[in-house]
Coordinates of C-alpha atoms and ligand atoms in Angstrom, one line a residue:
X1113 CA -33.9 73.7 23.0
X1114 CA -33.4 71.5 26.4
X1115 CA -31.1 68.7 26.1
X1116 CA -33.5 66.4 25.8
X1117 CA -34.8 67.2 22.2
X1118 CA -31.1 67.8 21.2
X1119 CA -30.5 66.8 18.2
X1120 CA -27.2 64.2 16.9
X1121 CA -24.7 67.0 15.5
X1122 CA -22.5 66.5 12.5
X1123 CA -19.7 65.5 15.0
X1124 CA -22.0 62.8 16.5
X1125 CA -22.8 61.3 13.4
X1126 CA -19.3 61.2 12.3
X1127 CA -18.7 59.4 16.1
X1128 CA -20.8 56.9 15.0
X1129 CA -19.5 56.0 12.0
X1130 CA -16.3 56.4 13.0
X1131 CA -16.8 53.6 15.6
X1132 CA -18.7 51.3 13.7
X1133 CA -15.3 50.9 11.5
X1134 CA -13.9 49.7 14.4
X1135 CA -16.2 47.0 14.2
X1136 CA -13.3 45.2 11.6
X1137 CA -10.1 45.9 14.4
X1138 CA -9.8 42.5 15.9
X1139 CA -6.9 43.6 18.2
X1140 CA -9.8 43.8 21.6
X1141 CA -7.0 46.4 23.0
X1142 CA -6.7 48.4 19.9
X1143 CA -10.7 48.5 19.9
X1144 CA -10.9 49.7 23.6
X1145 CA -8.4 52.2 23.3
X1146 CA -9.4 53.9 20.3
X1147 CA -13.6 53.7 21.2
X1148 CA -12.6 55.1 24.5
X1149 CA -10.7 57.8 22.9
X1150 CA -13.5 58.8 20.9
X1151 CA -15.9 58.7 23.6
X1152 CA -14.6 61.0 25.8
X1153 CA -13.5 63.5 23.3
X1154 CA -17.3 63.3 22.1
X1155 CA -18.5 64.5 26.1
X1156 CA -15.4 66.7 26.7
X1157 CA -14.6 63.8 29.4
X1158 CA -11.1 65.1 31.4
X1159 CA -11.2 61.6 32.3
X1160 CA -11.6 57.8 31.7
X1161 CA -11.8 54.3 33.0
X1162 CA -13.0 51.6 32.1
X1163 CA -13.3 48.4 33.7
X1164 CA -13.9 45.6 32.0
X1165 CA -14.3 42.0 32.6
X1166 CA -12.1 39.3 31.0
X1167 CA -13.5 36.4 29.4
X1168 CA -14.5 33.6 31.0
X1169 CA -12.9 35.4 34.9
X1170 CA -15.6 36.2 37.2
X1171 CA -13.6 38.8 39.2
X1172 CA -13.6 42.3 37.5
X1173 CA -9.8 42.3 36.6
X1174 CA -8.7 45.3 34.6
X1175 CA -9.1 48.9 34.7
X1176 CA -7.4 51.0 32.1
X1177 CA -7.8 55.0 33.1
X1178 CA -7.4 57.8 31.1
X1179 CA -6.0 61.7 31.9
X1180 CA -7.2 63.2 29.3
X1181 CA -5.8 66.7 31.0
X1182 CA -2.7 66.6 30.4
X1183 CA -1.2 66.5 26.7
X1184 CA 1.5 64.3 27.7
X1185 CA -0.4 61.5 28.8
X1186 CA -3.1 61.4 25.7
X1187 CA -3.3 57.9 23.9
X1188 CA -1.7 56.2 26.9
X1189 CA -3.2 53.6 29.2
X1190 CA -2.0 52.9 32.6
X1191 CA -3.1 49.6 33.2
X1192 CA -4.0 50.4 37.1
X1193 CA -2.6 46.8 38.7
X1194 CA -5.8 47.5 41.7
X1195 CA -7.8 44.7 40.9
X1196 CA -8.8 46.1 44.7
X1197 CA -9.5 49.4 43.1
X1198 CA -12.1 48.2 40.7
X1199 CA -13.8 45.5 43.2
X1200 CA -14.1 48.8 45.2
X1201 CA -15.7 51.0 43.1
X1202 CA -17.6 47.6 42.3
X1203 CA -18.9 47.3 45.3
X1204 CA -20.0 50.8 46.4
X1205 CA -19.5 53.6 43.8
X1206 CA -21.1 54.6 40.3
X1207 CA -19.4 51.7 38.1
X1208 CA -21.2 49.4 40.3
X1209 CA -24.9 51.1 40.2
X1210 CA -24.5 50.7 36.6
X1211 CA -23.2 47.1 36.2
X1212 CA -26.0 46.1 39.1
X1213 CA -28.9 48.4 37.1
X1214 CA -27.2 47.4 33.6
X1215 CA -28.2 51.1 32.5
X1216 CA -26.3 54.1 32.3
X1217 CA -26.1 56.9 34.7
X1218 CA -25.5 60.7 34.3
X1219 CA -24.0 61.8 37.8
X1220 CA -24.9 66.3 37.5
X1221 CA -23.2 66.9 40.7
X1222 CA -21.5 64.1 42.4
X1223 CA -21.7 66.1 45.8
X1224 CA -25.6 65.6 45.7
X1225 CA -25.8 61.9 44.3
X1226 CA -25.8 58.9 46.1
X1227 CA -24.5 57.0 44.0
X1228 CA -21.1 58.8 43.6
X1229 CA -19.4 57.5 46.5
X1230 CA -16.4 59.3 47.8
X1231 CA -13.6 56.8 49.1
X1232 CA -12.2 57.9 52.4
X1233 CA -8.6 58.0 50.7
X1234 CA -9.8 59.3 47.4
X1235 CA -8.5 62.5 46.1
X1236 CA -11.3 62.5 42.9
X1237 CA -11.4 66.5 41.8
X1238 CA -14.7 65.1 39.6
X1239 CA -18.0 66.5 40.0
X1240 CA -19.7 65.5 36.8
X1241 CA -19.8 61.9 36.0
X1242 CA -21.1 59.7 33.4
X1243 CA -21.2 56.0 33.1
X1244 CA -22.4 53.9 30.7
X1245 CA -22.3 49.6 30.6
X1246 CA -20.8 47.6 27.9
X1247 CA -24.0 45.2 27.3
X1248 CA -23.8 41.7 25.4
X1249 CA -26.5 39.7 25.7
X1250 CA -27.8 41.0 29.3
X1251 CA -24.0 40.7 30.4
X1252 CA -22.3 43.3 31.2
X1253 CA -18.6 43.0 29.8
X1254 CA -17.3 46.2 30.9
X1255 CA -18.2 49.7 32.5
X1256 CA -16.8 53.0 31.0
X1257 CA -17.2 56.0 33.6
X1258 CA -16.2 59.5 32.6
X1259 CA -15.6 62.4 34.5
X1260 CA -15.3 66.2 34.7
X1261 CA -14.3 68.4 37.3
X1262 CA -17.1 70.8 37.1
X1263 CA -20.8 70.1 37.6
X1264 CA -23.5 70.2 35.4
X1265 CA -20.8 69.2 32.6
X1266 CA -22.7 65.6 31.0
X1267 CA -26.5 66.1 30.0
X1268 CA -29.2 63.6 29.3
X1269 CA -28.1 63.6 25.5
X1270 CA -24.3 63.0 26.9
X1271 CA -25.6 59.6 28.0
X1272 CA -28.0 58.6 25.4
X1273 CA -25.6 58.9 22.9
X1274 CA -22.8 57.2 24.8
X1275 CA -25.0 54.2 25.2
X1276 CA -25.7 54.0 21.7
X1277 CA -21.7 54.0 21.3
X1278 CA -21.2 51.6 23.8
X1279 CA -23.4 49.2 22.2
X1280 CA -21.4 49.6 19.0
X1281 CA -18.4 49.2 21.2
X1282 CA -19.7 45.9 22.4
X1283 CA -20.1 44.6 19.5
X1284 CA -16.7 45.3 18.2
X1285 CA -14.7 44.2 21.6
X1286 CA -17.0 40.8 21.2
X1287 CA -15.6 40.9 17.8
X1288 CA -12.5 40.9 18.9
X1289 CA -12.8 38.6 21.7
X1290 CA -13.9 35.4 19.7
X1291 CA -11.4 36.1 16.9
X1292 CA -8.7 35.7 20.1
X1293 CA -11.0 33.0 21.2
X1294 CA -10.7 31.1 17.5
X1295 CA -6.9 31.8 17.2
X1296 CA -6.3 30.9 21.0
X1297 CA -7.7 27.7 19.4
X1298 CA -6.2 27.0 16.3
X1299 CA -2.8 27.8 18.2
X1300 CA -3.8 25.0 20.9
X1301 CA -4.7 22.3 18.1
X1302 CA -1.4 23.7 16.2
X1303 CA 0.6 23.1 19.2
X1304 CA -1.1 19.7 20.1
X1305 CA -0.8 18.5 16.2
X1306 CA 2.8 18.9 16.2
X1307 CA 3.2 17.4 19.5
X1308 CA 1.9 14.5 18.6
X1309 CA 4.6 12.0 17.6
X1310 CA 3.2 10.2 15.3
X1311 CA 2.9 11.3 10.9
X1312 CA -0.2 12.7 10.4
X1313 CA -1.9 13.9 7.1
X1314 CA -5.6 15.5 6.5
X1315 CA -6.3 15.1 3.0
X1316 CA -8.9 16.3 0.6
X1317 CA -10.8 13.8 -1.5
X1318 CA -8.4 14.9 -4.3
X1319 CA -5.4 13.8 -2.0
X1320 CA -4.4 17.6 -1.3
X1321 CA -3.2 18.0 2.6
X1322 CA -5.6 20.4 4.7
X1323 CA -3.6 19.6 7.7
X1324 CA 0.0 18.3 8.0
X1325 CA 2.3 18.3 11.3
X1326 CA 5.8 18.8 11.6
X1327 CA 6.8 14.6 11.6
X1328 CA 4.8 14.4 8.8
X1329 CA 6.3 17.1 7.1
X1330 CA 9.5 15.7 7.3
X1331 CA 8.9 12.7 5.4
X1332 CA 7.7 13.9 2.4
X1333 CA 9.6 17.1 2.0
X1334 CA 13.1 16.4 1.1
X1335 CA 14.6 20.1 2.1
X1336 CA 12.7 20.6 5.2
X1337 CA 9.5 22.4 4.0
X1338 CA 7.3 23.9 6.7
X1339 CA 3.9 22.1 7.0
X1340 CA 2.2 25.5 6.3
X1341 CA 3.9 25.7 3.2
X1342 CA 2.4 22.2 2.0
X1343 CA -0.8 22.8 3.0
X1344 CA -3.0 22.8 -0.7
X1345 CA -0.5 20.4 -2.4
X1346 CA -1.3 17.0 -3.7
X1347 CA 0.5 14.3 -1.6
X1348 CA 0.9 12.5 -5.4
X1349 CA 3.4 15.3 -5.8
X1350 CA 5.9 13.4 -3.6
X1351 CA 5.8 10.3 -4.1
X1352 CA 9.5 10.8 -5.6
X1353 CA 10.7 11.7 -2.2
X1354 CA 9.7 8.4 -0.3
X1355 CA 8.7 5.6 -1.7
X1356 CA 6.5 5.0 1.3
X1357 CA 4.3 7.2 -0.3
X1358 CA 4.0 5.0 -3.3
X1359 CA 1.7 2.2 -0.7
X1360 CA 0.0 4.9 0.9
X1361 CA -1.5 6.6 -2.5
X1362 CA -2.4 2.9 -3.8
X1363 CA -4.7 2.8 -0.3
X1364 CA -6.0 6.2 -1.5
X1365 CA -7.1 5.3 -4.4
X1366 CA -9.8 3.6 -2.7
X1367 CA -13.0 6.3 -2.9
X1368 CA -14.0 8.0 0.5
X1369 CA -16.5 6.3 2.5
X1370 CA -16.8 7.3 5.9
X1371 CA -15.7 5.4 8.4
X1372 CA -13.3 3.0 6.8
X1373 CA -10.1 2.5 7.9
X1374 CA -7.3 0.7 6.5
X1375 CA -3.7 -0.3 8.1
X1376 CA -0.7 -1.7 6.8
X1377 CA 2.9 -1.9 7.6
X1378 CA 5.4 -0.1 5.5
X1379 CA 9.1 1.1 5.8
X1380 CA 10.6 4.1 4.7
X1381 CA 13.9 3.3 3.7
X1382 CA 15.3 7.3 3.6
X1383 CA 14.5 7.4 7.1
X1384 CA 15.1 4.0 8.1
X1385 CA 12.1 3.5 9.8
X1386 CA 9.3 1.2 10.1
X1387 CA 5.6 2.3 10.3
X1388 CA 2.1 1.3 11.1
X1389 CA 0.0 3.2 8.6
X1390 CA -3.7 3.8 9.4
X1391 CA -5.5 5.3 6.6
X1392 CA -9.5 6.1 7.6
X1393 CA -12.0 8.4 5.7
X1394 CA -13.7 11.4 6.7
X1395 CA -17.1 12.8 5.5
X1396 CA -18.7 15.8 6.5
X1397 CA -22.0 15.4 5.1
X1398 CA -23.3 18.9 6.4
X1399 CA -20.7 20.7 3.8
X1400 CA -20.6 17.7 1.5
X1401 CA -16.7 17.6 1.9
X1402 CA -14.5 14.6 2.4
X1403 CA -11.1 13.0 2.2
X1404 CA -8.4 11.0 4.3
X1405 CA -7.0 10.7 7.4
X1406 CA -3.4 9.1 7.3
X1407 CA -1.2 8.5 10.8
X1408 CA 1.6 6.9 10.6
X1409 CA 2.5 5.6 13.6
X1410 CA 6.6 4.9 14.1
X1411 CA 6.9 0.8 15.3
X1412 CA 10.8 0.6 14.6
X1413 CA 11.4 -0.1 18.3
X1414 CA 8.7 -2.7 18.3
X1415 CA 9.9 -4.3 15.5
X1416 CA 13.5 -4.4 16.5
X1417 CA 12.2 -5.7 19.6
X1418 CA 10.3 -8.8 17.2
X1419 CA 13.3 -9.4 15.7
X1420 CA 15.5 -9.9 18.6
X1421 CA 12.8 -12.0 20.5
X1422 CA 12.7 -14.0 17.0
X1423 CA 16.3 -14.3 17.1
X1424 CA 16.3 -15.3 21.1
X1425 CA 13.8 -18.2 20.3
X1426 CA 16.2 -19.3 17.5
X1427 CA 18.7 -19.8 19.7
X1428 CA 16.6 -21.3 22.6
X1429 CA 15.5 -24.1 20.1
X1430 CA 19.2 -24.9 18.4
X1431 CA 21.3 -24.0 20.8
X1432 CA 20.0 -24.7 24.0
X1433 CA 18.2 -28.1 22.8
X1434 CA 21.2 -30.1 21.7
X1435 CA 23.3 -28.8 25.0
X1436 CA 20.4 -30.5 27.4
X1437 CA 20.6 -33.9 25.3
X1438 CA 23.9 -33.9 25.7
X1439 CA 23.1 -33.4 29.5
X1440 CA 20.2 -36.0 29.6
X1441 CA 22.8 -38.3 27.5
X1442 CA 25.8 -38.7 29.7
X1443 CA 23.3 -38.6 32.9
X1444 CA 22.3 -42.1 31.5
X1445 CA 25.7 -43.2 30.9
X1446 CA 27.1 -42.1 34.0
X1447 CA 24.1 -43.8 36.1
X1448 CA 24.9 -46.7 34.1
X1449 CA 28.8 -46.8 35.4
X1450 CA 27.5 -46.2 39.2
X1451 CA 26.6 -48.5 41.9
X1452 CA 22.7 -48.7 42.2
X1453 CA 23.0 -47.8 46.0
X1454 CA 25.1 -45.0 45.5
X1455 CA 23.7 -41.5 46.1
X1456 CA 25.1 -40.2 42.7
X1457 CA 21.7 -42.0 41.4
X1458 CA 19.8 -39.7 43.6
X1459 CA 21.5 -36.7 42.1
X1460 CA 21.5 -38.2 38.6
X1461 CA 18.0 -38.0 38.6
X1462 CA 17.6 -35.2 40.0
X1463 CA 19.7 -34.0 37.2
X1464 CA 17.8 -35.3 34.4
X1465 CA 14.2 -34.4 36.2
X1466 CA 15.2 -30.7 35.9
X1467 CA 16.7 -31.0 32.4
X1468 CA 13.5 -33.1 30.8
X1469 CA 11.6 -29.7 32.9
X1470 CA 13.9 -27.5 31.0
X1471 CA 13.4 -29.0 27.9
X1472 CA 9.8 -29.1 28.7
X1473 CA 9.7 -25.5 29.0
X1474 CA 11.5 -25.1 25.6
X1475 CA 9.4 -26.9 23.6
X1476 CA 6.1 -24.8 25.3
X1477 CA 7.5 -22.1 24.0
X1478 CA 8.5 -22.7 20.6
X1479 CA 5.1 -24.5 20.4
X1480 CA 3.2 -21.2 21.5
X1481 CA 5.6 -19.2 19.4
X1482 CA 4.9 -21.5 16.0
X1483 CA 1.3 -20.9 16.3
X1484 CA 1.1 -17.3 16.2
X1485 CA 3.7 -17.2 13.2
X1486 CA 2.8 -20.4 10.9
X1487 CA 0.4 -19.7 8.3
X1488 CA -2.8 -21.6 9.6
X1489 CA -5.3 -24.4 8.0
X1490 CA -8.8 -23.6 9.0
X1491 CA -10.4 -24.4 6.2
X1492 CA -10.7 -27.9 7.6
X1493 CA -15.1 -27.9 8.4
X1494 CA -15.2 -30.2 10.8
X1495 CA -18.3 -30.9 13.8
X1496 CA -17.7 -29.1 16.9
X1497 CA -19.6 -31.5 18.6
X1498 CA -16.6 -34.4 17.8
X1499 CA -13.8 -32.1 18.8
X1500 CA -15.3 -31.5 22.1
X1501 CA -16.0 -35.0 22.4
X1502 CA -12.6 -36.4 21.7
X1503 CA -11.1 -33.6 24.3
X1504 CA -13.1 -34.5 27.3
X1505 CA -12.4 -37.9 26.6
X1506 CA -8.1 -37.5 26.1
X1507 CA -8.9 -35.5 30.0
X1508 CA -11.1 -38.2 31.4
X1509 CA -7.8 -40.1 33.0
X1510 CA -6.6 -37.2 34.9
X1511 CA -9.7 -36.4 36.6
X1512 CA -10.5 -39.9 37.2
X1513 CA -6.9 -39.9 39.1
X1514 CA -7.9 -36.9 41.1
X1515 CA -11.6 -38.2 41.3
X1516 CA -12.9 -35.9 40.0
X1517 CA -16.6 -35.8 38.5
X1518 CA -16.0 -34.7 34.9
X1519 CA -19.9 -33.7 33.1
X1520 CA -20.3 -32.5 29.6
X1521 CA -23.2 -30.3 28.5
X1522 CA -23.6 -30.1 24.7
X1523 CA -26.2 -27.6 23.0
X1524 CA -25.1 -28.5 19.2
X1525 CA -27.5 -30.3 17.5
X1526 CA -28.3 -27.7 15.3
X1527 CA -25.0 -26.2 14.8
X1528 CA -23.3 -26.2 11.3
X1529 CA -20.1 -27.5 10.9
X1530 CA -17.3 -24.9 12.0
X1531 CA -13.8 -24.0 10.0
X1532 CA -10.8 -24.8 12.5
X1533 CA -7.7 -26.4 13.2
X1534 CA -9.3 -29.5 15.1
X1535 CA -5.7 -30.2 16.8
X1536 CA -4.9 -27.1 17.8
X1537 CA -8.6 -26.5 19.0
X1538 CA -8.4 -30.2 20.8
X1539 CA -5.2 -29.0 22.6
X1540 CA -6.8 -25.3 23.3
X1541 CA -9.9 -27.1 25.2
X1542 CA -7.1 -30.0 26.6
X1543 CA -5.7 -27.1 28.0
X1544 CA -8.7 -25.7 29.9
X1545 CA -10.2 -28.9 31.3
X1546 CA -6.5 -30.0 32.2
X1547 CA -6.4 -26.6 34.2
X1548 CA -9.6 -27.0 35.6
X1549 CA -8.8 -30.7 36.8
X1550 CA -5.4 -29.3 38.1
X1551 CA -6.9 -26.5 40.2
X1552 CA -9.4 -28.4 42.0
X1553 CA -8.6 -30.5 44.7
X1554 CA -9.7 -33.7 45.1
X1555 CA -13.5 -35.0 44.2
X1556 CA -14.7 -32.3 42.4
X1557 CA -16.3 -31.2 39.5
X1558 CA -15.5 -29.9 36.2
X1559 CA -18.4 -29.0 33.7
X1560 CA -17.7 -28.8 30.1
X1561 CA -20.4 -27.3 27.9
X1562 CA -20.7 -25.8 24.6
X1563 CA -23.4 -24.4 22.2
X1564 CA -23.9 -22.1 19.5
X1565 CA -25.0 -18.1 20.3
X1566 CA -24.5 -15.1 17.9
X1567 CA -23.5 -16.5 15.2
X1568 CA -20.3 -18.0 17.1
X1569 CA -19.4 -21.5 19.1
X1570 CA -19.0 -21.0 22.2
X1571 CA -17.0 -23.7 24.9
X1572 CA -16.7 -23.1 28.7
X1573 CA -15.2 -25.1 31.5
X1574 CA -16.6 -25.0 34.8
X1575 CA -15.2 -26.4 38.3
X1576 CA -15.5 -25.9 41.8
X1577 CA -11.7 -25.7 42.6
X1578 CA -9.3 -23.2 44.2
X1579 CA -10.5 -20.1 42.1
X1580 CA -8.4 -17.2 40.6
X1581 CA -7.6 -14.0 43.4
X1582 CA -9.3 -10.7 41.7
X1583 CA -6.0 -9.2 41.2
X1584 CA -4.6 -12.0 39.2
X1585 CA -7.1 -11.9 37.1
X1586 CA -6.1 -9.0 34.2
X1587 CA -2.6 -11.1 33.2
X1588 CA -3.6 -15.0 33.5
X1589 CA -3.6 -15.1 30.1
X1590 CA -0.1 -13.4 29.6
X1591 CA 3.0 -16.0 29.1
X1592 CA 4.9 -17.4 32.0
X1593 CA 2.2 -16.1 34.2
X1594 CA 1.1 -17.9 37.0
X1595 CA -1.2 -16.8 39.8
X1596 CA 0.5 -18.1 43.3
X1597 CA -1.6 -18.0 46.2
X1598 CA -2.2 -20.7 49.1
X1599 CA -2.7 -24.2 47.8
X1600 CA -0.6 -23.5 44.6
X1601 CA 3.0 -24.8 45.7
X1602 CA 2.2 -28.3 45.0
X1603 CA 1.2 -28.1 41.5
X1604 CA 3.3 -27.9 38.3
X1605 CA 3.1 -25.6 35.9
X1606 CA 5.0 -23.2 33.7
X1607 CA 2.4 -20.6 33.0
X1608 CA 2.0 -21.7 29.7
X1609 CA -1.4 -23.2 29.0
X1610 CA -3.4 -20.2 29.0
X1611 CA -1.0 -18.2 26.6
X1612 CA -1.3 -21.1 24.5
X1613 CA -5.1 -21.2 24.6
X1614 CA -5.2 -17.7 23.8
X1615 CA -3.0 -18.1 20.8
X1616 CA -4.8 -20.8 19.8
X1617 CA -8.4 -19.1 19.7
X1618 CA -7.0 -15.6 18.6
X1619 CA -5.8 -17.2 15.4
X1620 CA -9.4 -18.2 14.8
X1621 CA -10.5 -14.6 15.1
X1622 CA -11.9 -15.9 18.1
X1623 CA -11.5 -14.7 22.1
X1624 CA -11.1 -16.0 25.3
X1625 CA -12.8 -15.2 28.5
X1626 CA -12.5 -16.1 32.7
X1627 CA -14.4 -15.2 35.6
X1628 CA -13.5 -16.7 39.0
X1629 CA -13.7 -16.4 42.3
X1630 CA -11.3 -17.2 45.3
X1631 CA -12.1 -20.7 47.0
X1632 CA -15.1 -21.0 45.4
X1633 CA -14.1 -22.2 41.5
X1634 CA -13.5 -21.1 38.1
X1635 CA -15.2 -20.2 34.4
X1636 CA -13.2 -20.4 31.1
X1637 CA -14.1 -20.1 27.9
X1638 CA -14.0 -19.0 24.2
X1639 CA -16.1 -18.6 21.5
X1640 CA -14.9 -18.5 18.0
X1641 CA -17.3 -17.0 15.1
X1642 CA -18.9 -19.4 12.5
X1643 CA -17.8 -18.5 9.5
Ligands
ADP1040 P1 0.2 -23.3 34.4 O1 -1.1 -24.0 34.8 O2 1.2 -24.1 33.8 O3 0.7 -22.5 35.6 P2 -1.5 -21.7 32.7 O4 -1.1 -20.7 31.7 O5 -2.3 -22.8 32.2 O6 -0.1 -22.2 33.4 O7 -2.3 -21.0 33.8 C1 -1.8 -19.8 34.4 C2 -2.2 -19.6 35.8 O8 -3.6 -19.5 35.9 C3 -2.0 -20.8 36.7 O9 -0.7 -20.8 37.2 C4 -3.1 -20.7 37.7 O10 -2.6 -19.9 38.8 C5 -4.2 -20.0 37.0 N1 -5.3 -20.9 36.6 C6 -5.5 -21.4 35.4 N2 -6.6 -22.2 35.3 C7 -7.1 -22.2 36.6 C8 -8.2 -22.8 37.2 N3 -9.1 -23.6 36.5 N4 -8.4 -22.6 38.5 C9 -7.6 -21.8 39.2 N5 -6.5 -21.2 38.7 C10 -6.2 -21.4 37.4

């Protein structure tokens, strides 16, 4: 019988199945070792190696070879650390022909084959050799070359049968490889979950956690349970422990419907600590599953931070306020004691100009402060049309002193009547044509238009003035900000207006907006939606 028509033995059959078990080892080392093992027992290989690519690394990185001569050394690897060794044999001998051809080769003699290269420094007793690839999906993953010291030793059979292993093989180091992959992954999102400093809960749609991290843990378990160990509870469960708990369950009894999202702020008093809790559901359609997403997100700082800014104003407008009368007071009774011609008047007034500023200042803020905390009246429906109207009119003095031209463009005719505050929308629009009046210099223009887009009223002031410099552009609208450039010293200002306006519109559900450019004028506007 030649080789050829040879016949899978009892033994070979037993090879195979014994490697296909390996197909449920998910340690990739485990795998290689053992198929290799078996392998070269199977061809009466002396020895092994096998080099094999790691995922995702386009070098060729490790070689593991095998002396299967000596006793002492069976069941061991020595990792070889040549990455130089492999890229050799890469490049010119046998393991490469057979990554390059992905096929394997049967070398009878490696005296008479070219493709056995002998290394210069080499001292390789083999003269039978027989590679095979490690194929998955046209890529070769790794090359397993055995050797014998004798020729003649590994027959056509040798090789078809080791490529059927290998293929086995493949499957079972791919195996492997992705169940790495997946717990390489589940470890990163682990690691990021618990990094994450904010609370954060998955739940079922019954309100059991999928997913908990270590903060979040913390809150609801009283004796320091690990999140893995409250994964499958209901969070009902412990609502004893905090009663935090109590307002996020009432959110949960809303039923799942994916994409909603509700926030609230709570405080849990065991930990002393106030939260912003977002609760959202999730859906996955595909698996019909669903359930809740709850973060809490720790805003103690923040709110400490509230409270001592509350606590600052306070004292700005009761302690501070009666200490400048007092100032402004005896300023007038003391000019009233000196000699008209005496410079003590100049300095008197002086006095009382920066105190009345002071004071000025004070009340700006309070007033921008009162509006973003006072509950608001909007329900007032009023026309747009006479709110703009009576603004432009209350500005037409000041532009007249500056000469300016002062247009108005209204679009409103069909516009229904809209729900604001029509003072504090009077003094948001004030605000804007006063800025635009004060920015300009001398006989220019300031446009005021308004009309009705979208559903929302929309009001913009135009003028031809000194413009706003690109970087100034982002924080105009913060408090106490005011953009200095060149023809800015003259004019007055506390950097007030705008944080005003802003206040003003936000409280409408509304926004502002600006464009501008340097020298050549300025847009502002809001629009606030029509409800
Ligand atoms: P104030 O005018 O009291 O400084 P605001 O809050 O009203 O404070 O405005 C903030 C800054 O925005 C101003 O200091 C000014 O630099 C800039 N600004 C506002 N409106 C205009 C405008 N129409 N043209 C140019 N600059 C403006």
């Amino acid at each position: 019988m030649t080789q050829l028509e040879q016949h899978p033995t009892l033994a070979d059959i037993e090879l195979l199945a014994e490697v296909s078990q390996m197909l449920t080892v998910l340690d990739q080392d485990r795998v290689l070792e053992r198929v290799i093992e078996l392998m070269a027992k199977a061809v009466g290989a002396n020895k092994v190696s096998l080099i094999l690519r790691p995922e995702d690394v386009e070098d060729w990185r490790q070689i593991f070879v095998k002396n299967l001569s000596g006793q002492e050394e069976a069941g061991l690897y020595e990792e070889t650390p040549s990455i130089h060794f492999a890229q050799r044999v890469l490049d010119k001998g046998l393991a490469g022909w057979v990554f390059r051809q992905k096929e394997g080769a049967v070398v009878y003699d490696t005296l008479q084959d070219d493709r056995w290269y002998i290394f210069p420094d080499s001292n390789s007793k083999a003269r039978s050799a027989l590679s095979v690839p490690f194929l998955y999906k046209g890529e070769v993953l790794a090359v397993l070359t055995m050797l014998y010291p004798e020729p003649n030793h590994f027959t056509d059979y040798h090789l078809r049968l080791m490529t059927i292993i290998a293929n086995q093989a493949t499957v079972a180091v791919r195996n492997a490889q992705l169940f790495n992959q997946m717990l390489q992954q589940q470890q990163q999102l682990e690691t990021i979950l618990q990094t994450v400093p904010d609370l954060l809960f998955v739940l079922d749609d019954q309100r059991k956690i999928l997913v908990i991290n270590d903060a979040a843990a913390k809150l609801i378990s009283a004796d320091e349970m690990t999140p893995g160990s409250l994964v499958g509870q209901a969070l009902g469960e412990f609502l004893h422990v905090d009663p935090i708990l109590s307002s996020i369950m009432d959110v949960l009894q809303n039923p799942v419907q994916n994409g909603q999202t509700w926030s609230f702020e709570a405080r849990s008093e065991r930990q002393r600590r106030d939260f912003l809790v977002t609760v959202s559901a999730w859906e996955h359609p595909a698996a019909d599953r669903g359930g809740y997403m709850v973060i809490l997100r720790d805003i103690t700082a923040m709110r400490d931070l509230n409270r001592f800014k509350d606590d600052m104003l306070k004292m700005a407008s009761h302690d501070l306020r009666s200490p400048l009368a007092l100032i402004v007071g005896y300023c007038s009774l003391i000019a009233l004691d000196t000699p008209e011609d005496s410079t003590t008047q100049e300095y008197l007034v002086a006095i009382q100009r920066a105190t009345e500023r002071m004071q000025g200042l004070l009340d700006d803020l309070l007033r921008v402060e009162q509006i973003r905390k006072s509950p608001l009246e909007l329900h007032k429906k009023v026309s747009f049309r006479d709110v703009v109207e009576e603004a432009v009119e209350h500005s037409r003095q000041a532009a007249e002193q500056k000469k300016h031209t002062l247009e108005m463009q209204l679009w409103l005719d069909d516009a229904p009547p809209v729900s604001v505050n029509p003072v504090l929308i009077r003094e948001a629009m004030e605000n804007l044509i006063g800025n635009a009046i004060k920015y300009t210099p001398e006989c220019g223009r300031v446009r005021v238009s308004a009309f009705v887009q979208d559903k929302q009223v929309n009001f913009t002031v135009e003028d031809n003035g000194i413009g706003i410099p690109k970087e100034h552009l982002q924080r105009i609208f913060e408090t106490f900000y005011r953009a200095k450039q060149a023809g800015t010293e003259g004019i007055e200002g506390r950097g007030l207006g705008l944080s005003l306006v802003k206040t003003i519109i936000e409280r409408h559900d509304g926004e502002v907006w600006v464009e501008s450019e340097q020298g050549s004028g300025s847009r502002f506007g809001f629009r606030i939606p029509l409800k």
